[in-house]
Amino acid sequence: MEVVIRPNAYAAADLVARVIARELRTNPRLVLGLATGNTMEAVYARLVQMHREEGLDFSKCRTFNLDEYIGLSSNHANSYRHYMNHHLFLQVNIDLQNTHLPDGMVADLPAECANYERLIAEGGGIDLQLLGIGQNGHLGFNEPLSAFRSRTRVKVLSPVTRAQNAPLFPRPDLMPHRAITMGVGTILDCRRCILLATGEEKAGIVARAVEGPVTSMISATALQMHADCTMILDEMAGSQLKESAYYHWVFENQPEWEPFRTPAPSPEINGFKAKDLPVENPVSTF
Ligand code: GLP
């Protein structure tokens, strides 16, 4: 694992977007694993900006999202399909047929989960998986005690996750109690993982995920066993790490980071969102 600490949330998200862009330019058929949540909005805004200003091409790329709520249709404002369409898919030249999320509306949920795993395998596996982290250390919706060998399946959402995400719903009780999520094992099979965490409220769980003991009570600790995982943080999210001087030293001396050490173009824009961008092709459905 590597830990990269950037001065602010914008610079951290910008670094994630630039790593994704480089992988996409190297391999236009990249299979990207995607995540949702507030933290990811700045990454998608930068990718949209790179598409518009630099011609970043998504036409051959395929995507698999980590998770989806059960019982929310794709056009429900709180569904992750809606989130992805809104923040990324409808703003770049990706073929929607190449974008995949589990379907939380199907009658046969186990069949849908097995089908999702099959689709990922048929796609050749995930090259680069983007991850956020929940307050309880979940990846996707892998709640505490998720087995490290787990595959895509249905999970009951924990009280901590409900407290974190319910405010995003018009009424807290409208938040579903369950979701389909890639398993920890599915995530560990991805060739490269990049976790982005920003803000002080993530500092405690990030420190436990990076420097704490590996435990299925905190799914993100499984990433300590991944062969190619990078945690990209802002100063606040990294503020409880004990070894941050060492992580900075590695970043400054690792040749692979050379093209990424230059400062982000707009270093002080914290809370950068897609809505801040000039709208070229407004999405009429939202
Ligand atoms: C949800 C998603 C997770 C994500 C988390 C973080 O729970 N299922 O994949 O990591 O949100 O959200 P935020 O970025 O809003 O803190």
Short mmCIF file of C-alpha atoms and ligand atoms in Angstrom, two decimals:
data_model
loop_
_atom_site.label_atom_id
_atom_site.label_comp_id
_atom_site.label_asym_id
_atom_site.label_seq_id
_atom_site.Cartn_x
_atom_site.Cartn_y
_atom_site.Cartn_z
CA MET A 1 0.00 0.00 0.00
CA GLU A 2 1.06 3.57 -0.63
CA VAL A 3 -0.38 6.62 1.08
CA VAL A 4 -0.33 9.96 -0.72
CA ILE A 5 -1.32 13.06 1.24
CA ARG A 6 -2.19 16.17 -0.76
CA PRO A 7 -2.64 19.65 0.73
CA ASN A 8 -6.40 19.92 0.21
CA ALA A 9 -9.48 18.06 -1.05
CA TYR A 10 -9.27 19.53 -4.52
CA ALA A 11 -5.64 18.48 -4.98
CA ALA A 12 -6.44 14.95 -3.75
CA ALA A 13 -9.40 14.54 -6.13
CA ASP A 14 -7.38 16.09 -8.96
CA LEU A 15 -4.60 13.54 -8.41
CA VAL A 16 -7.10 10.65 -8.54
CA ALA A 17 -8.60 12.03 -11.76
CA ARG A 18 -5.17 12.47 -13.34
CA VAL A 19 -4.19 8.88 -12.49
CA ILE A 20 -7.44 7.61 -14.03
CA ALA A 21 -6.90 9.80 -17.12
CA ARG A 22 -3.41 8.47 -17.60
CA GLU A 23 -4.58 4.86 -17.35
CA LEU A 24 -7.39 5.60 -19.82
CA ARG A 25 -5.01 7.21 -22.31
CA THR A 26 -2.64 4.25 -22.01
CA ASN A 27 -5.47 1.74 -22.41
CA PRO A 28 -8.65 3.15 -24.01
CA ARG A 29 -10.38 -0.19 -23.28
CA LEU A 30 -9.79 0.22 -19.56
CA VAL A 31 -12.23 -1.54 -17.24
CA LEU A 32 -12.90 0.99 -14.51
CA GLY A 33 -14.48 0.24 -11.16
CA LEU A 34 -16.39 3.25 -9.89
CA ALA A 35 -17.68 4.50 -6.55
CA THR A 36 -20.30 6.97 -5.38
CA GLY A 37 -20.56 9.39 -2.46
CA ASN A 38 -19.85 13.09 -1.93
CA THR A 39 -16.09 12.56 -2.04
CA MET A 40 -16.19 11.26 -5.62
CA GLU A 41 -18.07 14.24 -7.05
CA ALA A 42 -14.86 16.28 -7.37
CA VAL A 43 -13.13 13.39 -9.19
CA TYR A 44 -15.96 13.08 -11.71
CA ALA A 45 -16.07 16.86 -12.16
CA ARG A 46 -12.35 16.83 -13.07
CA LEU A 47 -12.83 13.91 -15.46
CA VAL A 48 -15.70 15.77 -17.15
CA GLN A 49 -13.49 18.84 -17.38
CA MET A 50 -10.65 16.79 -18.92
CA HIS A 51 -13.10 15.32 -21.42
CA ARG A 52 -14.27 18.78 -22.47
CA GLU A 53 -10.96 20.59 -22.44
CA GLU A 54 -8.45 17.87 -23.35
CA GLY A 55 -10.63 15.40 -25.26
CA LEU A 56 -10.27 12.62 -22.68
CA ASP A 57 -11.97 9.74 -24.48
CA PHE A 58 -14.32 7.34 -22.70
CA SER A 59 -15.78 5.78 -25.86
CA LYS A 60 -14.15 2.36 -25.42
CA CYS A 61 -14.03 2.30 -21.63
CA ARG A 62 -16.22 -0.07 -19.59
CA THR A 63 -17.29 0.55 -16.02
CA PHE A 64 -18.57 -1.44 -13.06
CA ASN A 65 -19.88 0.34 -9.99
CA LEU A 66 -19.38 -1.03 -6.51
CA ASP A 67 -22.97 -1.05 -5.34
CA GLU A 68 -26.63 -0.10 -5.64
CA TYR A 69 -29.52 0.26 -3.21
CA ILE A 70 -32.22 -2.39 -3.29
CA GLY A 71 -35.64 -1.07 -4.24
CA LEU A 72 -34.56 2.13 -6.00
CA SER A 73 -35.17 2.36 -9.73
CA SER A 74 -32.52 3.77 -12.05
CA ASN A 75 -34.33 7.12 -12.32
CA HIS A 76 -34.80 7.50 -8.57
CA ALA A 77 -32.82 10.58 -7.48
CA ASN A 78 -31.05 8.61 -4.72
CA SER A 79 -30.11 5.58 -6.82
CA TYR A 80 -26.45 5.18 -7.64
CA ARG A 81 -27.35 4.74 -11.34
CA HIS A 82 -28.86 8.21 -11.23
CA TYR A 83 -25.80 9.57 -9.43
CA MET A 84 -23.44 8.10 -12.04
CA ASN A 85 -25.50 9.27 -15.00
CA HIS A 86 -25.68 12.74 -13.52
CA HIS A 87 -22.07 13.20 -12.41
CA LEU A 88 -20.23 11.34 -15.16
CA PHE A 89 -21.88 9.12 -17.75
CA LEU A 90 -24.16 11.67 -19.42
CA GLN A 91 -21.43 14.31 -19.39
CA VAL A 92 -18.75 12.34 -21.27
CA ASN A 93 -18.69 10.21 -24.43
CA ILE A 94 -19.11 6.87 -22.69
CA ASP A 95 -21.45 4.30 -24.23
CA LEU A 96 -24.15 3.72 -21.59
CA GLN A 97 -24.25 0.06 -22.65
CA ASN A 98 -20.71 -0.22 -21.30
CA THR A 99 -21.66 1.10 -17.86
CA HIS A 100 -22.74 -1.41 -15.25
CA LEU A 101 -24.32 -1.20 -11.83
CA PRO A 102 -26.15 -3.96 -10.00
CA ASP A 103 -29.91 -3.75 -10.51
CA GLY A 104 -31.59 -3.34 -7.14
CA MET A 105 -35.08 -3.74 -8.59
CA VAL A 106 -34.91 -7.37 -9.75
CA ALA A 107 -36.99 -10.08 -8.09
CA ASP A 108 -34.16 -12.61 -8.00
CA LEU A 109 -31.39 -10.80 -6.11
CA PRO A 110 -28.95 -13.77 -5.78
CA ALA A 111 -29.18 -14.30 -9.57
CA GLU A 112 -28.45 -10.61 -10.15
CA CYS A 113 -25.38 -10.81 -7.87
CA ALA A 114 -24.06 -13.92 -9.64
CA ASN A 115 -24.72 -12.25 -12.99
CA TYR A 116 -22.75 -9.15 -11.92
CA GLU A 117 -19.75 -11.29 -10.99
CA ARG A 118 -20.04 -13.08 -14.35
CA LEU A 119 -20.15 -9.77 -16.24
CA ILE A 120 -17.00 -8.55 -14.48
CA ALA A 121 -15.21 -11.81 -15.28
CA GLU A 122 -16.36 -11.74 -18.92
CA GLY A 123 -15.08 -8.16 -19.14
CA GLY A 124 -11.62 -9.43 -18.21
CA GLY A 125 -11.72 -8.20 -14.60
CA ILE A 126 -11.43 -4.66 -13.26
CA ASP A 127 -8.21 -2.80 -14.10
CA LEU A 128 -8.61 0.13 -11.73
CA GLN A 129 -11.10 0.29 -8.88
CA LEU A 130 -11.93 3.66 -7.35
CA LEU A 131 -12.98 3.46 -3.69
CA GLY A 132 -14.34 5.75 -1.02
CA ILE A 133 -14.58 4.83 2.64
CA GLY A 134 -17.59 4.91 4.94
CA GLN A 135 -17.47 6.10 8.55
CA ASN A 136 -17.34 2.45 9.66
CA GLY A 137 -14.60 1.59 7.17
CA HIS A 138 -16.87 0.00 4.62
CA LEU A 139 -15.85 -0.34 0.97
CA GLY A 140 -18.90 -0.22 -1.29
CA PHE A 141 -21.46 -1.49 1.20
CA ASN A 142 -19.26 -4.15 2.79
CA GLU A 143 -20.43 -3.57 6.33
CA PRO A 144 -18.53 -4.76 9.45
CA LEU A 145 -17.78 -8.49 9.45
CA SER A 146 -17.93 -8.76 5.66
CA ALA A 147 -15.77 -11.75 4.77
CA PHE A 148 -12.56 -10.88 2.98
CA ARG A 149 -13.41 -13.59 0.43
CA SER A 150 -16.97 -12.32 -0.13
CA ARG A 151 -18.31 -11.76 -3.65
CA THR A 152 -21.16 -9.57 -4.93
CA ARG A 153 -24.15 -10.10 -2.66
CA VAL A 154 -26.92 -8.44 -0.66
CA LYS A 155 -25.94 -6.68 2.56
CA VAL A 156 -28.06 -5.17 5.32
CA LEU A 157 -26.89 -1.60 5.89
CA SER A 158 -25.51 -0.89 9.37
CA PRO A 159 -26.84 1.85 11.67
CA VAL A 160 -23.62 3.84 11.11
CA THR A 161 -24.12 3.71 7.33
CA ARG A 162 -27.77 4.61 7.70
CA ALA A 163 -26.83 7.63 9.84
CA GLN A 164 -24.23 8.68 7.26
CA ASN A 165 -26.40 8.34 4.14
CA ALA A 166 -29.99 8.90 5.32
CA PRO A 167 -29.63 12.72 5.28
CA LEU A 168 -29.21 12.46 1.50
CA PHE A 169 -32.79 11.17 1.21
CA PRO A 170 -35.86 13.45 1.28
CA ARG A 171 -36.85 11.67 4.52
CA PRO A 172 -34.40 9.49 6.49
CA ASP A 173 -36.88 6.58 6.63
CA LEU A 174 -36.93 6.46 2.81
CA MET A 175 -33.37 5.12 2.76
CA PRO A 176 -33.36 1.42 1.81
CA HIS A 177 -32.27 -1.08 4.44
CA ARG A 178 -30.29 -3.23 2.01
CA ALA A 179 -28.00 -2.94 -0.99
CA ILE A 180 -26.20 -5.10 -3.53
CA THR A 181 -22.45 -4.65 -3.23
CA MET A 182 -19.33 -6.13 -4.76
CA GLY A 183 -17.69 -8.28 -2.10
CA VAL A 184 -14.36 -7.55 -0.41
CA GLY A 185 -13.00 -10.49 -2.41
CA THR A 186 -14.31 -8.95 -5.65
CA ILE A 187 -12.50 -5.70 -4.77
CA LEU A 188 -9.27 -7.49 -3.82
CA ASP A 189 -9.31 -9.14 -7.28
CA CYS A 190 -9.14 -5.74 -9.04
CA ARG A 191 -5.70 -5.12 -10.52
CA ARG A 192 -5.26 -1.72 -8.90
CA CYS A 193 -7.23 0.01 -6.13
CA ILE A 194 -7.27 3.73 -5.42
CA LEU A 195 -9.07 4.90 -2.30
CA LEU A 196 -9.87 8.60 -1.94
CA ALA A 197 -10.76 10.08 1.45
CA THR A 198 -11.03 13.75 2.32
CA GLY A 199 -12.13 15.76 5.34
CA GLU A 200 -11.55 15.57 9.07
CA GLU A 201 -14.51 13.24 9.67
CA LYS A 202 -12.62 10.47 7.82
CA ALA A 203 -9.35 10.92 9.76
CA GLY A 204 -10.08 8.32 12.47
CA ILE A 205 -11.27 5.54 10.20
CA VAL A 206 -8.47 6.21 7.66
CA ALA A 207 -5.85 5.83 10.42
CA ARG A 208 -7.43 2.52 11.50
CA ALA A 209 -7.65 1.32 7.87
CA VAL A 210 -4.01 2.14 7.07
CA GLU A 211 -2.15 1.59 10.35
CA GLY A 212 -4.51 -0.58 12.38
CA PRO A 213 -4.73 -4.35 12.53
CA VAL A 214 -6.39 -6.19 9.65
CA THR A 215 -9.92 -7.08 10.70
CA SER A 216 -13.19 -7.88 8.96
CA MET A 217 -14.80 -5.37 11.36
CA ILE A 218 -13.22 -2.71 9.09
CA SER A 219 -13.43 -3.81 5.47
CA ALA A 220 -10.91 -1.21 4.30
CA THR A 221 -8.15 -2.94 6.30
CA ALA A 222 -8.33 -5.72 3.67
CA LEU A 223 -6.59 -3.28 1.31
CA GLN A 224 -3.40 -3.78 3.34
CA MET A 225 -3.27 -7.18 1.61
CA HIS A 226 -3.78 -5.80 -1.92
CA ALA A 227 -0.69 -5.86 -4.14
CA ASP A 228 -1.34 -2.46 -5.76
CA CYS A 229 -3.36 -0.12 -3.59
CA THR A 230 -2.95 3.64 -3.19
CA MET A 231 -4.73 5.70 -0.54
CA ILE A 232 -5.01 9.31 -1.68
CA LEU A 233 -5.93 11.68 1.14
CA ASP A 234 -6.11 15.37 1.91
CA GLU A 235 -4.28 16.73 4.97
CA MET A 236 -7.43 16.52 7.10
CA ALA A 237 -8.21 12.88 6.31
CA GLY A 238 -4.55 12.02 6.93
CA SER A 239 -4.30 14.01 10.16
CA GLN A 240 -4.43 11.01 12.53
CA LEU A 241 -1.80 8.94 10.71
CA LYS A 242 1.33 8.36 12.79
CA GLU A 243 3.71 7.77 9.88
CA SER A 244 2.76 10.58 7.51
CA ALA A 245 6.37 11.83 7.23
CA TYR A 246 7.32 8.40 5.85
CA TYR A 247 4.41 8.45 3.34
CA HIS A 248 5.48 11.90 2.11
CA TRP A 249 9.06 10.68 1.73
CA VAL A 250 7.97 7.72 -0.41
CA PHE A 251 5.80 9.98 -2.61
CA GLU A 252 8.70 12.38 -3.15
CA ASN A 253 11.13 9.59 -4.03
CA GLN A 254 9.03 7.09 -5.96
CA PRO A 255 9.76 7.64 -9.70
CA GLU A 256 6.22 6.62 -10.73
CA TRP A 257 4.84 9.70 -8.97
CA GLU A 258 7.14 12.08 -10.85
CA PRO A 259 4.48 13.28 -13.37
CA PHE A 260 1.98 13.81 -10.56
CA ARG A 261 4.00 15.90 -8.09
CA THR A 262 3.31 19.24 -9.75
CA PRO A 263 0.56 21.18 -8.01
CA ALA A 264 -3.05 20.87 -9.16
CA PRO A 265 -4.14 23.67 -11.54
CA SER A 266 -6.56 25.26 -9.04
CA PRO A 267 -4.99 24.35 -5.71
CA GLU A 268 -7.27 26.22 -3.35
CA ILE A 269 -10.68 25.18 -4.67
CA ASN A 270 -12.02 22.96 -1.91
CA GLY A 271 -15.43 21.42 -2.49
CA PHE A 272 -15.05 21.59 -6.29
CA LYS A 273 -18.23 20.19 -7.87
CA ALA A 274 -19.55 19.44 -11.37
CA LYS A 275 -22.03 22.29 -10.97
CA ASP A 276 -19.06 24.71 -10.94
CA LEU A 277 -18.20 23.76 -14.50
CA PRO A 278 -19.59 25.57 -17.51
CA VAL A 279 -22.41 23.41 -18.91
CA GLU A 280 -21.88 22.44 -22.55
CA ASN A 281 -24.46 19.67 -22.88
CA PRO A 282 -26.95 20.21 -20.07
CA VAL A 283 -28.52 16.99 -18.88
CA SER A 284 -32.21 17.57 -19.37
CA THR A 285 -33.46 14.67 -17.27
CA PHE A 286 -32.34 16.12 -13.93
C1 GLP B 1 -21.53 5.17 0.33
C2 GLP B 1 -20.96 4.23 -0.70
C3 GLP B 1 -19.48 3.97 -0.44
C4 GLP B 1 -18.74 5.27 -0.23
C5 GLP B 1 -19.35 6.02 0.92
C6 GLP B 1 -18.59 7.31 1.22
O1 GLP B 1 -21.77 4.54 1.54
N1 GLP B 1 -21.65 2.99 -0.73
O2 GLP B 1 -18.94 3.29 -1.55
O3 GLP B 1 -17.40 4.98 0.06
O4 GLP B 1 -20.69 6.30 0.54
O5 GLP B 1 -19.39 8.42 1.03
P1 GLP B 1 -18.89 9.92 1.14
O6 GLP B 1 -17.90 10.12 0.07
O7 GLP B 1 -20.15 10.71 0.94
O8 GLP B 1 -18.29 10.07 2.50
#
